[in-house]
Amino acid sequence: DTAVSQTPKYLVTQMGNDKSIKCEQNLGHDTMYWYKQDSKKFLKIMFSYNNKELIINETVPNRFSPKSPDKAHLNLHINSLELGDSAVYFCASSIRDFDTGELFFGEGSRLTVL
Amino acid sequence: AQSVSQHNHHVILSEAASLELGCNYSYGGTVNLFWYVQYPGQHLQLLLKYFSGDPLVKGIKGFEAEFIKSKFSFNLRKPSVQWSDTAEYFCAVTKNRDDKIIFGKGTRLHILP
């Protein structure tokens, strides 16, 4: 059983389109995240949700909108895709426990915008 | 601004060589420290972590890291690397009671067989 699963794994689309990436975790964690990894492998946090509530929203264009229908799911919707959005997007989760802080990552969704 | 620095961007070693990857952070106060590894084409997974106690932390696959508070460092070491250690290594830091985990820019390790 995959602990943190993302779909799709690969996404190729044209500029201007709208796309979504879904994430689900079966670890019972309270906190979920979206990270963006660029072509130089730099990992940057985008959003963090705790029990469906947004707690971290980094400087991300408002074309990116996360949605958390319940604490096991955190989806990412991207409007009007741009070339610079091409990256690997990682979903992650963690226990809402500040003494651990360990992140469990999904396998990533590679987005290519043409 | 809070930051994590990994000084080695790309390291190439032969099998059986010893490894040390540098990591420095700029937070003051209490921190939690991590090393994550990303094997080619895979997701990140935890190698080891430090919260408190013994500053020398042992992780999986023979890796260890030493927290030196006075130097704001958490360097990763392995006495004898293997070809299968070829991967990207990320240092990460979080302050206590803060959900935001900051990652370094990663070090690409390439082991020659």
mmCIF file with all atom_site columns, C-alpha atoms in Angstrom:
data_model
loop_
_atom_site.group_PDB
_atom_site.id
_atom_site.type_symbol
_atom_site.label_atom_id
_atom_site.label_alt_id
_atom_site.label_comp_id
_atom_site.label_asym_id
_atom_site.label_entity_id
_atom_site.label_seq_id
_atom_site.pdbx_PDB_ins_code
_atom_site.Cartn_x
_atom_site.Cartn_y
_atom_site.Cartn_z
_atom_site.occupancy
_atom_site.B_iso_or_equiv
_atom_site.pdbx_formal_charge
_atom_site.auth_seq_id
_atom_site.auth_comp_id
_atom_site.auth_asym_id
_atom_site.auth_atom_id
_atom_site.pdbx_PDB_model_num
ATOM 1   C CA . ASP A 1 1   ? 0.000   0.000  0.000   1.00 0.00 ? 1   ASP A CA 1
ATOM 2   C CA . THR A 1 2   ? 1.424   3.356  -1.039  1.00 0.00 ? 2   THR A CA 1
ATOM 3   C CA . ALA A 1 3   ? 1.463   5.756  1.909   1.00 0.00 ? 3   ALA A CA 1
ATOM 4   C CA . VAL A 1 4   ? 1.316   8.987  -0.100  1.00 0.00 ? 4   VAL A CA 1
ATOM 5   C CA . SER A 1 5   ? 0.031   8.625  -3.632  1.00 0.00 ? 5   SER A CA 1
ATOM 6   C CA . GLN A 1 6   ? -0.200  11.238 -6.357  1.00 0.00 ? 6   GLN A CA 1
ATOM 7   C CA . THR A 1 7   ? -1.923  11.182 -9.720  1.00 0.00 ? 7   THR A CA 1
ATOM 8   C CA . PRO A 1 8   ? -1.033  11.617 -12.453 1.00 0.00 ? 8   PRO A CA 1
ATOM 9   C CA . LYS A 1 9   ? 2.693   10.799 -12.394 1.00 0.00 ? 9   LYS A CA 1
ATOM 10  C CA . TYR A 1 10  ? 3.242   12.526 -15.722 1.00 0.00 ? 10  TYR A CA 1
ATOM 11  C CA . LEU A 1 11  ? 1.348   15.393 -17.250 1.00 0.00 ? 11  LEU A CA 1
ATOM 12  C CA . VAL A 1 12  ? 2.128   17.078 -20.583 1.00 0.00 ? 12  VAL A CA 1
ATOM 13  C CA . THR A 1 13  ? -0.027  20.007 -21.581 1.00 0.00 ? 13  THR A CA 1
ATOM 14  C CA . GLN A 1 14  ? -0.141  23.245 -23.545 1.00 0.00 ? 14  GLN A CA 1
ATOM 15  C CA . MET A 1 15  ? 0.332   26.736 -22.191 1.00 0.00 ? 15  MET A CA 1
ATOM 16  C CA . GLY A 1 16  ? -2.897  28.307 -21.033 1.00 0.00 ? 16  GLY A CA 1
ATOM 17  C CA . ASN A 1 17  ? -4.581  25.053 -20.041 1.00 0.00 ? 17  ASN A CA 1
ATOM 18  C CA . ASP A 1 18  ? -5.897  24.224 -16.575 1.00 0.00 ? 18  ASP A CA 1
ATOM 19  C CA . LYS A 1 19  ? -4.784  21.033 -14.843 1.00 0.00 ? 19  LYS A CA 1
ATOM 20  C CA . SER A 1 20  ? -5.107  19.284 -11.486 1.00 0.00 ? 20  SER A CA 1
ATOM 21  C CA . ILE A 1 21  ? -2.892  16.951 -9.505  1.00 0.00 ? 21  ILE A CA 1
ATOM 22  C CA . LYS A 1 22  ? -4.406  14.795 -6.794  1.00 0.00 ? 22  LYS A CA 1
ATOM 23  C CA . CYS A 1 23  ? -2.811  13.559 -3.596  1.00 0.00 ? 23  CYS A CA 1
ATOM 24  C CA . GLU A 1 24  ? -3.980  11.091 -1.008  1.00 0.00 ? 24  GLU A CA 1
ATOM 25  C CA . GLN A 1 25  ? -2.299  9.796  2.148   1.00 0.00 ? 25  GLN A CA 1
ATOM 26  C CA . ASN A 1 26  ? -3.336  6.757  4.156   1.00 0.00 ? 26  ASN A CA 1
ATOM 27  C CA . LEU A 1 27  ? -1.027  7.399  7.105   1.00 0.00 ? 27  LEU A CA 1
ATOM 28  C CA . GLY A 1 28  ? -3.595  9.160  9.245   1.00 0.00 ? 28  GLY A CA 1
ATOM 29  C CA . HIS A 1 29  ? -1.487  12.326 9.225   1.00 0.00 ? 29  HIS A CA 1
ATOM 30  C CA . ASP A 1 30  ? -3.029  15.690 9.953   1.00 0.00 ? 30  ASP A CA 1
ATOM 31  C CA . THR A 1 31  ? -0.711  17.840 7.830   1.00 0.00 ? 31  THR A CA 1
ATOM 32  C CA . MET A 1 32  ? -0.186  17.757 4.075   1.00 0.00 ? 32  MET A CA 1
ATOM 33  C CA . TYR A 1 33  ? 2.054   19.789 1.788   1.00 0.00 ? 33  TYR A CA 1
ATOM 34  C CA . TRP A 1 34  ? 2.788   20.624 -1.807  1.00 0.00 ? 34  TRP A CA 1
ATOM 35  C CA . TYR A 1 35  ? 6.404   21.133 -2.829  1.00 0.00 ? 35  TYR A CA 1
ATOM 36  C CA . LYS A 1 36  ? 7.746   22.184 -6.209  1.00 0.00 ? 36  LYS A CA 1
ATOM 37  C CA . GLN A 1 37  ? 11.065  20.787 -7.431  1.00 0.00 ? 37  GLN A CA 1
ATOM 38  C CA . ASP A 1 38  ? 12.541  22.694 -10.340 1.00 0.00 ? 38  ASP A CA 1
ATOM 39  C CA . SER A 1 39  ? 14.959  21.497 -13.019 1.00 0.00 ? 39  SER A CA 1
ATOM 40  C CA . LYS A 1 40  ? 17.900  22.186 -10.706 1.00 0.00 ? 40  LYS A CA 1
ATOM 41  C CA . LYS A 1 41  ? 16.329  19.913 -8.066  1.00 0.00 ? 41  LYS A CA 1
ATOM 42  C CA . PHE A 1 42  ? 15.614  22.852 -5.762  1.00 0.00 ? 42  PHE A CA 1
ATOM 43  C CA . LEU A 1 43  ? 12.702  21.964 -3.447  1.00 0.00 ? 43  LEU A CA 1
ATOM 44  C CA . LYS A 1 44  ? 10.413  24.761 -2.413  1.00 0.00 ? 44  LYS A CA 1
ATOM 45  C CA . ILE A 1 45  ? 7.326   24.566 -0.247  1.00 0.00 ? 45  ILE A CA 1
ATOM 46  C CA . MET A 1 46  ? 4.164   25.916 -1.828  1.00 0.00 ? 46  MET A CA 1
ATOM 47  C CA . PHE A 1 47  ? 1.344   25.117 0.571   1.00 0.00 ? 47  PHE A CA 1
ATOM 48  C CA . SER A 1 48  ? 0.677   23.352 3.834   1.00 0.00 ? 48  SER A CA 1
ATOM 49  C CA . TYR A 1 49  ? -2.689  22.245 5.180   1.00 0.00 ? 49  TYR A CA 1
ATOM 50  C CA . ASN A 1 50  ? -3.470  20.992 8.630   1.00 0.00 ? 50  ASN A CA 1
ATOM 51  C CA . ASN A 1 51  ? -6.730  19.121 8.989   1.00 0.00 ? 51  ASN A CA 1
ATOM 52  C CA . LYS A 1 52  ? -8.195  20.848 5.925   1.00 0.00 ? 52  LYS A CA 1
ATOM 53  C CA . GLU A 1 53  ? -7.077  24.299 7.043   1.00 0.00 ? 53  GLU A CA 1
ATOM 54  C CA . LEU A 1 54  ? -4.472  26.283 5.086   1.00 0.00 ? 54  LEU A CA 1
ATOM 55  C CA . ILE A 1 55  ? -1.519  27.114 7.342   1.00 0.00 ? 55  ILE A CA 1
ATOM 56  C CA . ILE A 1 56  ? 1.329   27.890 4.944   1.00 0.00 ? 56  ILE A CA 1
ATOM 57  C CA . ASN A 1 57  ? 0.899   29.737 1.693   1.00 0.00 ? 57  ASN A CA 1
ATOM 58  C CA . GLU A 1 58  ? 4.236   30.742 0.255   1.00 0.00 ? 58  GLU A CA 1
ATOM 59  C CA . THR A 1 59  ? 4.607   33.333 -2.445  1.00 0.00 ? 59  THR A CA 1
ATOM 60  C CA . VAL A 1 60  ? 2.873   31.333 -5.125  1.00 0.00 ? 60  VAL A CA 1
ATOM 61  C CA . PRO A 1 61  ? 0.886   32.842 -8.027  1.00 0.00 ? 61  PRO A CA 1
ATOM 62  C CA . ASN A 1 62  ? -2.829  32.709 -7.380  1.00 0.00 ? 62  ASN A CA 1
ATOM 63  C CA . ARG A 1 63  ? -3.143  30.549 -10.499 1.00 0.00 ? 63  ARG A CA 1
ATOM 64  C CA . PHE A 1 64  ? -2.274  27.754 -8.057  1.00 0.00 ? 64  PHE A CA 1
ATOM 65  C CA . SER A 1 65  ? -5.159  26.775 -5.822  1.00 0.00 ? 65  SER A CA 1
ATOM 66  C CA . PRO A 1 66  ? -4.959  23.928 -3.323  1.00 0.00 ? 66  PRO A CA 1
ATOM 67  C CA . LYS A 1 67  ? -8.064  22.168 -2.106  1.00 0.00 ? 67  LYS A CA 1
ATOM 68  C CA . SER A 1 68  ? -8.355  19.819 0.830   1.00 0.00 ? 68  SER A CA 1
ATOM 69  C CA . PRO A 1 69  ? -11.741 18.063 0.932   1.00 0.00 ? 69  PRO A CA 1
ATOM 70  C CA . ASP A 1 70  ? -10.628 16.084 3.998   1.00 0.00 ? 70  ASP A CA 1
ATOM 71  C CA . LYS A 1 71  ? -7.410  15.608 5.919   1.00 0.00 ? 71  LYS A CA 1
ATOM 72  C CA . ALA A 1 72  ? -6.372  12.631 3.790   1.00 0.00 ? 72  ALA A CA 1
ATOM 73  C CA . HIS A 1 73  ? -6.515  14.537 0.506   1.00 0.00 ? 73  HIS A CA 1
ATOM 74  C CA . LEU A 1 74  ? -4.802  17.636 -0.822  1.00 0.00 ? 74  LEU A CA 1
ATOM 75  C CA . ASN A 1 75  ? -5.305  18.462 -4.477  1.00 0.00 ? 75  ASN A CA 1
ATOM 76  C CA . LEU A 1 76  ? -3.532  21.119 -6.508  1.00 0.00 ? 76  LEU A CA 1
ATOM 77  C CA . HIS A 1 77  ? -5.283  22.946 -9.311  1.00 0.00 ? 77  HIS A CA 1
ATOM 78  C CA . ILE A 1 78  ? -3.321  25.145 -11.699 1.00 0.00 ? 78  ILE A CA 1
ATOM 79  C CA . ASN A 1 79  ? -5.008  27.650 -14.015 1.00 0.00 ? 79  ASN A CA 1
ATOM 80  C CA . SER A 1 80  ? -3.568  29.192 -17.166 1.00 0.00 ? 80  SER A CA 1
ATOM 81  C CA . LEU A 1 81  ? -0.419  27.104 -17.170 1.00 0.00 ? 81  LEU A CA 1
ATOM 82  C CA . GLU A 1 82  ? 2.862   28.808 -18.074 1.00 0.00 ? 82  GLU A CA 1
ATOM 83  C CA . LEU A 1 83  ? 6.177   27.408 -19.291 1.00 0.00 ? 83  LEU A CA 1
ATOM 84  C CA . GLY A 1 84  ? 7.766   28.172 -15.911 1.00 0.00 ? 84  GLY A CA 1
ATOM 85  C CA . ASP A 1 85  ? 5.297   25.849 -14.203 1.00 0.00 ? 85  ASP A CA 1
ATOM 86  C CA . SER A 1 86  ? 7.146   22.868 -15.658 1.00 0.00 ? 86  SER A CA 1
ATOM 87  C CA . ALA A 1 87  ? 8.559   20.998 -12.668 1.00 0.00 ? 87  ALA A CA 1
ATOM 88  C CA . VAL A 1 88  ? 8.034   17.972 -10.488 1.00 0.00 ? 88  VAL A CA 1
ATOM 89  C CA . TYR A 1 89  ? 5.375   18.547 -7.852  1.00 0.00 ? 89  TYR A CA 1
ATOM 90  C CA . PHE A 1 90  ? 5.675   16.529 -4.674  1.00 0.00 ? 90  PHE A CA 1
ATOM 91  C CA . CYS A 1 91  ? 2.921   15.969 -2.190  1.00 0.00 ? 91  CYS A CA 1
ATOM 92  C CA . ALA A 1 92  ? 3.972   15.159 1.378   1.00 0.00 ? 92  ALA A CA 1
ATOM 93  C CA . SER A 1 93  ? 2.390   14.565 4.748   1.00 0.00 ? 93  SER A CA 1
ATOM 94  C CA . SER A 1 94  ? 3.472   14.651 8.366   1.00 0.00 ? 94  SER A CA 1
ATOM 95  C CA . ILE A 1 95  ? 2.045   13.951 11.786  1.00 0.00 ? 95  ILE A CA 1
ATOM 96  C CA . ARG A 1 96  ? 0.803   17.105 13.461  1.00 0.00 ? 96  ARG A CA 1
ATOM 97  C CA . ASP A 1 97  ? 3.472   16.657 16.083  1.00 0.00 ? 97  ASP A CA 1
ATOM 98  C CA . PHE A 1 98  ? 6.259   19.139 16.357  1.00 0.00 ? 98  PHE A CA 1
ATOM 99  C CA . ASP A 1 99  ? 8.589   16.606 17.903  1.00 0.00 ? 99  ASP A CA 1
ATOM 100 C CA . THR A 1 100 ? 8.835   14.606 14.727  1.00 0.00 ? 100 THR A CA 1
ATOM 101 C CA . GLY A 1 101 ? 8.648   16.875 11.704  1.00 0.00 ? 101 GLY A CA 1
ATOM 102 C CA . GLU A 1 102 ? 9.409   13.984 9.363   1.00 0.00 ? 102 GLU A CA 1
ATOM 103 C CA . LEU A 1 103 ? 7.882   14.339 5.928   1.00 0.00 ? 103 LEU A CA 1
ATOM 104 C CA . PHE A 1 104 ? 6.572   11.399 3.924   1.00 0.00 ? 104 PHE A CA 1
ATOM 105 C CA . PHE A 1 105 ? 6.671   12.165 0.225   1.00 0.00 ? 105 PHE A CA 1
ATOM 106 C CA . GLY A 1 106 ? 4.667   10.944 -2.716  1.00 0.00 ? 106 GLY A CA 1
ATOM 107 C CA . GLU A 1 107 ? 6.444   9.836  -5.876  1.00 0.00 ? 107 GLU A CA 1
ATOM 108 C CA . GLY A 1 108 ? 6.005   13.154 -7.607  1.00 0.00 ? 108 GLY A CA 1
ATOM 109 C CA . SER A 1 109 ? 4.032   14.409 -10.578 1.00 0.00 ? 109 SER A CA 1
ATOM 110 C CA . ARG A 1 110 ? 6.147   15.627 -13.469 1.00 0.00 ? 110 ARG A CA 1
ATOM 111 C CA . LEU A 1 111 ? 4.402   18.491 -15.225 1.00 0.00 ? 111 LEU A CA 1
ATOM 112 C CA . THR A 1 112 ? 5.640   19.584 -18.653 1.00 0.00 ? 112 THR A CA 1
ATOM 113 C CA . VAL A 1 113 ? 4.128   22.701 -20.180 1.00 0.00 ? 113 VAL A CA 1
ATOM 114 C CA . LEU A 1 114 ? 4.709   23.118 -23.914 1.00 0.00 ? 114 LEU A CA 1
ATOM 115 C CA . ALA B 2 1   ? 15.879  35.145 6.185   1.00 0.00 ? 1   ALA B CA 1
ATOM 116 C CA . GLN B 2 2   ? 16.120  31.583 7.373   1.00 0.00 ? 2   GLN B CA 1
ATOM 117 C CA . SER B 2 3   ? 18.201  29.394 5.068   1.00 0.00 ? 3   SER B CA 1
ATOM 118 C CA . VAL B 2 4   ? 19.933  26.086 4.653   1.00 0.00 ? 4   VAL B CA 1
ATOM 119 C CA . SER B 2 5   ? 23.215  25.904 2.736   1.00 0.00 ? 5   SER B CA 1
ATOM 120 C CA . GLN B 2 6   ? 24.703  22.851 1.133   1.00 0.00 ? 6   GLN B CA 1
ATOM 121 C CA . HIS B 2 7   ? 28.120  23.783 -0.122  1.00 0.00 ? 7   HIS B CA 1
ATOM 122 C CA . ASN B 2 8   ? 28.775  20.848 -2.403  1.00 0.00 ? 8   ASN B CA 1
ATOM 123 C CA . HIS B 2 9   ? 26.515  20.910 -5.433  1.00 0.00 ? 9   HIS B CA 1
ATOM 124 C CA . HIS B 2 10  ? 27.989  17.912 -7.174  1.00 0.00 ? 10  HIS B CA 1
ATOM 125 C CA . VAL B 2 11  ? 30.297  15.304 -5.666  1.00 0.00 ? 11  VAL B CA 1
ATOM 126 C CA . ILE B 2 12  ? 31.931  12.458 -7.563  1.00 0.00 ? 12  ILE B CA 1
ATOM 127 C CA . LEU B 2 13  ? 33.600  9.642  -5.647  1.00 0.00 ? 13  LEU B CA 1
ATOM 128 C CA . SER B 2 14  ? 34.857  6.162  -6.307  1.00 0.00 ? 14  SER B CA 1
ATOM 129 C CA . GLU B 2 15  ? 33.376  3.189  -4.480  1.00 0.00 ? 15  GLU B CA 1
ATOM 130 C CA . ALA B 2 16  ? 34.807  2.658  -0.974  1.00 0.00 ? 16  ALA B CA 1
ATOM 131 C CA . ALA B 2 17  ? 35.774  6.321  -0.648  1.00 0.00 ? 17  ALA B CA 1
ATOM 132 C CA . SER B 2 18  ? 34.682  8.201  2.449   1.00 0.00 ? 18  SER B CA 1
ATOM 133 C CA . LEU B 2 19  ? 31.960  10.813 2.149   1.00 0.00 ? 19  LEU B CA 1
ATOM 134 C CA . GLU B 2 20  ? 31.197  14.047 3.926   1.00 0.00 ? 20  GLU B CA 1
ATOM 135 C CA . LEU B 2 21  ? 28.493  16.412 2.698   1.00 0.00 ? 21  LEU B CA 1
ATOM 136 C CA . GLY B 2 22  ? 28.262  19.812 4.316   1.00 0.00 ? 22  GLY B CA 1
ATOM 137 C CA . CYS B 2 23  ? 25.106  21.467 5.623   1.00 0.00 ? 23  CYS B CA 1
ATOM 138 C CA . ASN B 2 24  ? 24.815  24.773 7.468   1.00 0.00 ? 24  ASN B CA 1
ATOM 139 C CA . TYR B 2 25  ? 21.678  26.544 8.622   1.00 0.00 ? 25  TYR B CA 1
ATOM 140 C CA . SER B 2 26  ? 20.976  30.083 9.713   1.00 0.00 ? 26  SER B CA 1
ATOM 141 C CA . TYR B 2 27  ? 18.283  29.653 12.397  1.00 0.00 ? 27  TYR B CA 1
ATOM 142 C CA . GLY B 2 28  ? 18.949  30.684 15.967  1.00 0.00 ? 28  GLY B CA 1
ATOM 143 C CA . GLY B 2 29  ? 17.464  28.676 18.793  1.00 0.00 ? 29  GLY B CA 1
ATOM 144 C CA . THR B 2 30  ? 16.260  25.096 18.827  1.00 0.00 ? 30  THR B CA 1
ATOM 145 C CA . VAL B 2 31  ? 16.032  23.271 15.532  1.00 0.00 ? 31  VAL B CA 1
ATOM 146 C CA . ASN B 2 32  ? 15.212  19.843 14.167  1.00 0.00 ? 32  ASN B CA 1
ATOM 147 C CA . LEU B 2 33  ? 17.559  18.648 11.438  1.00 0.00 ? 33  LEU B CA 1
ATOM 148 C CA . PHE B 2 34  ? 17.119  16.104 8.673   1.00 0.00 ? 34  PHE B CA 1
ATOM 149 C CA . TRP B 2 35  ? 18.865  14.500 5.758   1.00 0.00 ? 35  TRP B CA 1
ATOM 150 C CA . TYR B 2 36  ? 16.695  13.200 2.941   1.00 0.00 ? 36  TYR B CA 1
ATOM 151 C CA . VAL B 2 37  ? 17.831  11.166 -0.052  1.00 0.00 ? 37  VAL B CA 1
ATOM 152 C CA . GLN B 2 38  ? 16.300  11.059 -3.522  1.00 0.00 ? 38  GLN B CA 1
ATOM 153 C CA . TYR B 2 39  ? 17.434  8.114  -5.646  1.00 0.00 ? 39  TYR B CA 1
ATOM 154 C CA . PRO B 2 40  ? 17.188  8.594  -9.427  1.00 0.00 ? 40  PRO B CA 1
ATOM 155 C CA . GLY B 2 41  ? 13.562  8.769  -10.499 1.00 0.00 ? 41  GLY B CA 1
ATOM 156 C CA . GLN B 2 42  ? 12.237  8.299  -6.985  1.00 0.00 ? 42  GLN B CA 1
ATOM 157 C CA . HIS B 2 43  ? 10.675  10.371 -4.237  1.00 0.00 ? 43  HIS B CA 1
ATOM 158 C CA . LEU B 2 44  ? 12.499  11.758 -1.227  1.00 0.00 ? 44  LEU B CA 1
ATOM 159 C CA . GLN B 2 45  ? 12.910  9.547  1.775   1.00 0.00 ? 45  GLN B CA 1
ATOM 160 C CA . LEU B 2 46  ? 14.340  10.181 5.203   1.00 0.00 ? 46  LEU B CA 1
ATOM 161 C CA . LEU B 2 47  ? 17.937  9.120  5.863   1.00 0.00 ? 47  LEU B CA 1
ATOM 162 C CA . LEU B 2 48  ? 18.258  10.373 9.410   1.00 0.00 ? 48  LEU B CA 1
ATOM 163 C CA . LYS B 2 49  ? 17.078  13.071 11.788  1.00 0.00 ? 49  LYS B CA 1
ATOM 164 C CA . TYR B 2 50  ? 18.200  14.961 14.866  1.00 0.00 ? 50  TYR B CA 1
ATOM 165 C CA . PHE B 2 51  ? 15.865  16.417 17.495  1.00 0.00 ? 51  PHE B CA 1
ATOM 166 C CA . SER B 2 52  ? 17.849  16.360 20.718  1.00 0.00 ? 52  SER B CA 1
ATOM 167 C CA . GLY B 2 53  ? 20.311  14.282 22.697  1.00 0.00 ? 53  GLY B CA 1
ATOM 168 C CA . ASP B 2 54  ? 23.426  12.697 21.232  1.00 0.00 ? 54  ASP B CA 1
ATOM 169 C CA . PRO B 2 55  ? 24.638  15.047 18.469  1.00 0.00 ? 55  PRO B CA 1
ATOM 170 C CA . LEU B 2 56  ? 25.965  12.089 16.487  1.00 0.00 ? 56  LEU B CA 1
ATOM 171 C CA . VAL B 2 57  ? 23.007  10.536 14.736  1.00 0.00 ? 57  VAL B CA 1
ATOM 172 C CA . LYS B 2 58  ? 23.023  7.234  12.912  1.00 0.00 ? 58  LYS B CA 1
ATOM 173 C CA . GLY B 2 59  ? 20.679  6.630  10.006  1.00 0.00 ? 59  GLY B CA 1
ATOM 174 C CA . ILE B 2 60  ? 19.908  3.974  7.458   1.00 0.00 ? 60  ILE B CA 1
ATOM 175 C CA . LYS B 2 61  ? 22.412  2.431  5.038   1.00 0.00 ? 61  LYS B CA 1
ATOM 176 C CA . GLY B 2 62  ? 25.450  3.268  7.150   1.00 0.00 ? 62  GLY B CA 1
ATOM 177 C CA . PHE B 2 63  ? 24.985  7.050  7.065   1.00 0.00 ? 63  PHE B CA 1
ATOM 178 C CA . GLU B 2 64  ? 25.552  9.261  10.078  1.00 0.00 ? 64  GLU B CA 1
ATOM 179 C CA . ALA B 2 65  ? 25.467  12.983 10.742  1.00 0.00 ? 65  ALA B CA 1
ATOM 180 C CA . GLU B 2 66  ? 26.899  15.195 13.439  1.00 0.00 ? 66  GLU B CA 1
ATOM 181 C CA . PHE B 2 67  ? 25.135  18.241 14.825  1.00 0.00 ? 67  PHE B CA 1
ATOM 182 C CA . ILE B 2 68  ? 27.606  20.934 15.871  1.00 0.00 ? 68  ILE B CA 1
ATOM 183 C CA . LYS B 2 69  ? 25.570  23.712 17.415  1.00 0.00 ? 69  LYS B CA 1
ATOM 184 C CA . SER B 2 70  ? 28.423  26.221 17.610  1.00 0.00 ? 70  SER B CA 1
ATOM 185 C CA . LYS B 2 71  ? 28.984  25.877 13.879  1.00 0.00 ? 71  LYS B CA 1
ATOM 186 C CA . PHE B 2 72  ? 25.298  25.678 12.902  1.00 0.00 ? 72  PHE B CA 1
ATOM 187 C CA . SER B 2 73  ? 26.228  22.548 10.979  1.00 0.00 ? 73  SER B CA 1
ATOM 188 C CA . PHE B 2 74  ? 24.791  19.093 10.374  1.00 0.00 ? 74  PHE B CA 1
ATOM 189 C CA . ASN B 2 75  ? 27.209  17.315 8.054   1.00 0.00 ? 75  ASN B CA 1
ATOM 190 C CA . LEU B 2 76  ? 26.406  13.921 6.576   1.00 0.00 ? 76  LEU B CA 1
ATOM 191 C CA . ARG B 2 77  ? 29.062  11.203 6.559   1.00 0.00 ? 77  ARG B CA 1
ATOM 192 C CA . LYS B 2 78  ? 29.600  7.654  5.384   1.00 0.00 ? 78  LYS B CA 1
ATOM 193 C CA . PRO B 2 79  ? 32.931  5.864  5.820   1.00 0.00 ? 79  PRO B CA 1
ATOM 194 C CA . SER B 2 80  ? 32.717  3.805  2.620   1.00 0.00 ? 80  SER B CA 1
ATOM 195 C CA . VAL B 2 81  ? 30.289  4.634  -0.182  1.00 0.00 ? 81  VAL B CA 1
ATOM 196 C CA . GLN B 2 82  ? 28.737  2.202  -2.636  1.00 0.00 ? 82  GLN B CA 1
ATOM 197 C CA . TRP B 2 83  ? 27.588  2.625  -6.198  1.00 0.00 ? 83  TRP B CA 1
ATOM 198 C CA . SER B 2 84  ? 23.987  2.398  -4.957  1.00 0.00 ? 84  SER B CA 1
ATOM 199 C CA . ASP B 2 85  ? 24.505  5.601  -2.939  1.00 0.00 ? 85  ASP B CA 1
ATOM 200 C CA . THR B 2 86  ? 24.316  7.596  -6.174  1.00 0.00 ? 86  THR B CA 1
ATOM 201 C CA . ALA B 2 87  ? 21.488  10.027 -5.465  1.00 0.00 ? 87  ALA B CA 1
ATOM 202 C CA . GLU B 2 88  ? 20.559  13.588 -4.576  1.00 0.00 ? 88  GLU B CA 1
ATOM 203 C CA . TYR B 2 89  ? 20.951  14.443 -0.885  1.00 0.00 ? 89  TYR B CA 1
ATOM 204 C CA . PHE B 2 90  ? 18.957  17.186 0.809   1.00 0.00 ? 90  PHE B CA 1
ATOM 205 C CA . CYS B 2 91  ? 19.568  18.732 4.180   1.00 0.00 ? 91  CYS B CA 1
ATOM 206 C CA . ALA B 2 92  ? 16.478  20.182 5.858   1.00 0.00 ? 92  ALA B CA 1
ATOM 207 C CA . VAL B 2 93  ? 15.720  22.192 8.968   1.00 0.00 ? 93  VAL B CA 1
ATOM 208 C CA . THR B 2 94  ? 12.638  23.037 10.927  1.00 0.00 ? 94  THR B CA 1
ATOM 209 C CA . LYS B 2 95  ? 12.266  25.121 14.018  1.00 0.00 ? 95  LYS B CA 1
ATOM 210 C CA . ASN B 2 96  ? 10.440  23.553 16.896  1.00 0.00 ? 96  ASN B CA 1
ATOM 211 C CA . ARG B 2 97  ? 6.707   24.227 16.784  1.00 0.00 ? 97  ARG B CA 1
ATOM 212 C CA . ASP B 2 98  ? 6.899   25.328 13.162  1.00 0.00 ? 98  ASP B CA 1
ATOM 213 C CA . ASP B 2 99  ? 5.461   23.328 10.304  1.00 0.00 ? 99  ASP B CA 1
ATOM 214 C CA . LYS B 2 100 ? 7.699   24.889 7.711   1.00 0.00 ? 100 LYS B CA 1
ATOM 215 C CA . ILE B 2 101 ? 10.574  22.622 6.771   1.00 0.00 ? 101 ILE B CA 1
ATOM 216 C CA . ILE B 2 102 ? 13.247  24.398 4.761   1.00 0.00 ? 102 ILE B CA 1
ATOM 217 C CA . PHE B 2 103 ? 15.350  22.354 2.352   1.00 0.00 ? 103 PHE B CA 1
ATOM 218 C CA . GLY B 2 104 ? 18.842  23.034 1.100   1.00 0.00 ? 104 GLY B CA 1
ATOM 219 C CA . LYS B 2 105 ? 19.452  23.058 -2.642  1.00 0.00 ? 105 LYS B CA 1
ATOM 220 C CA . GLY B 2 106 ? 20.699  19.495 -2.612  1.00 0.00 ? 106 GLY B CA 1
ATOM 221 C CA . THR B 2 107 ? 23.987  17.760 -3.386  1.00 0.00 ? 107 THR B CA 1
ATOM 222 C CA . ARG B 2 108 ? 24.189  15.401 -6.306  1.00 0.00 ? 108 ARG B CA 1
ATOM 223 C CA . LEU B 2 109 ? 26.373  12.444 -5.381  1.00 0.00 ? 109 LEU B CA 1
ATOM 224 C CA . HIS B 2 110 ? 27.750  10.283 -8.162  1.00 0.00 ? 110 HIS B CA 1
ATOM 225 C CA . ILE B 2 111 ? 29.610  7.104  -7.238  1.00 0.00 ? 111 ILE B CA 1
ATOM 226 C CA . LEU B 2 112 ? 31.876  5.568  -9.839  1.00 0.00 ? 112 LEU B CA 1
ATOM 227 C CA . PRO B 2 113 ? 31.874  1.766  -9.887  1.00 0.00 ? 113 PRO B CA 1
#
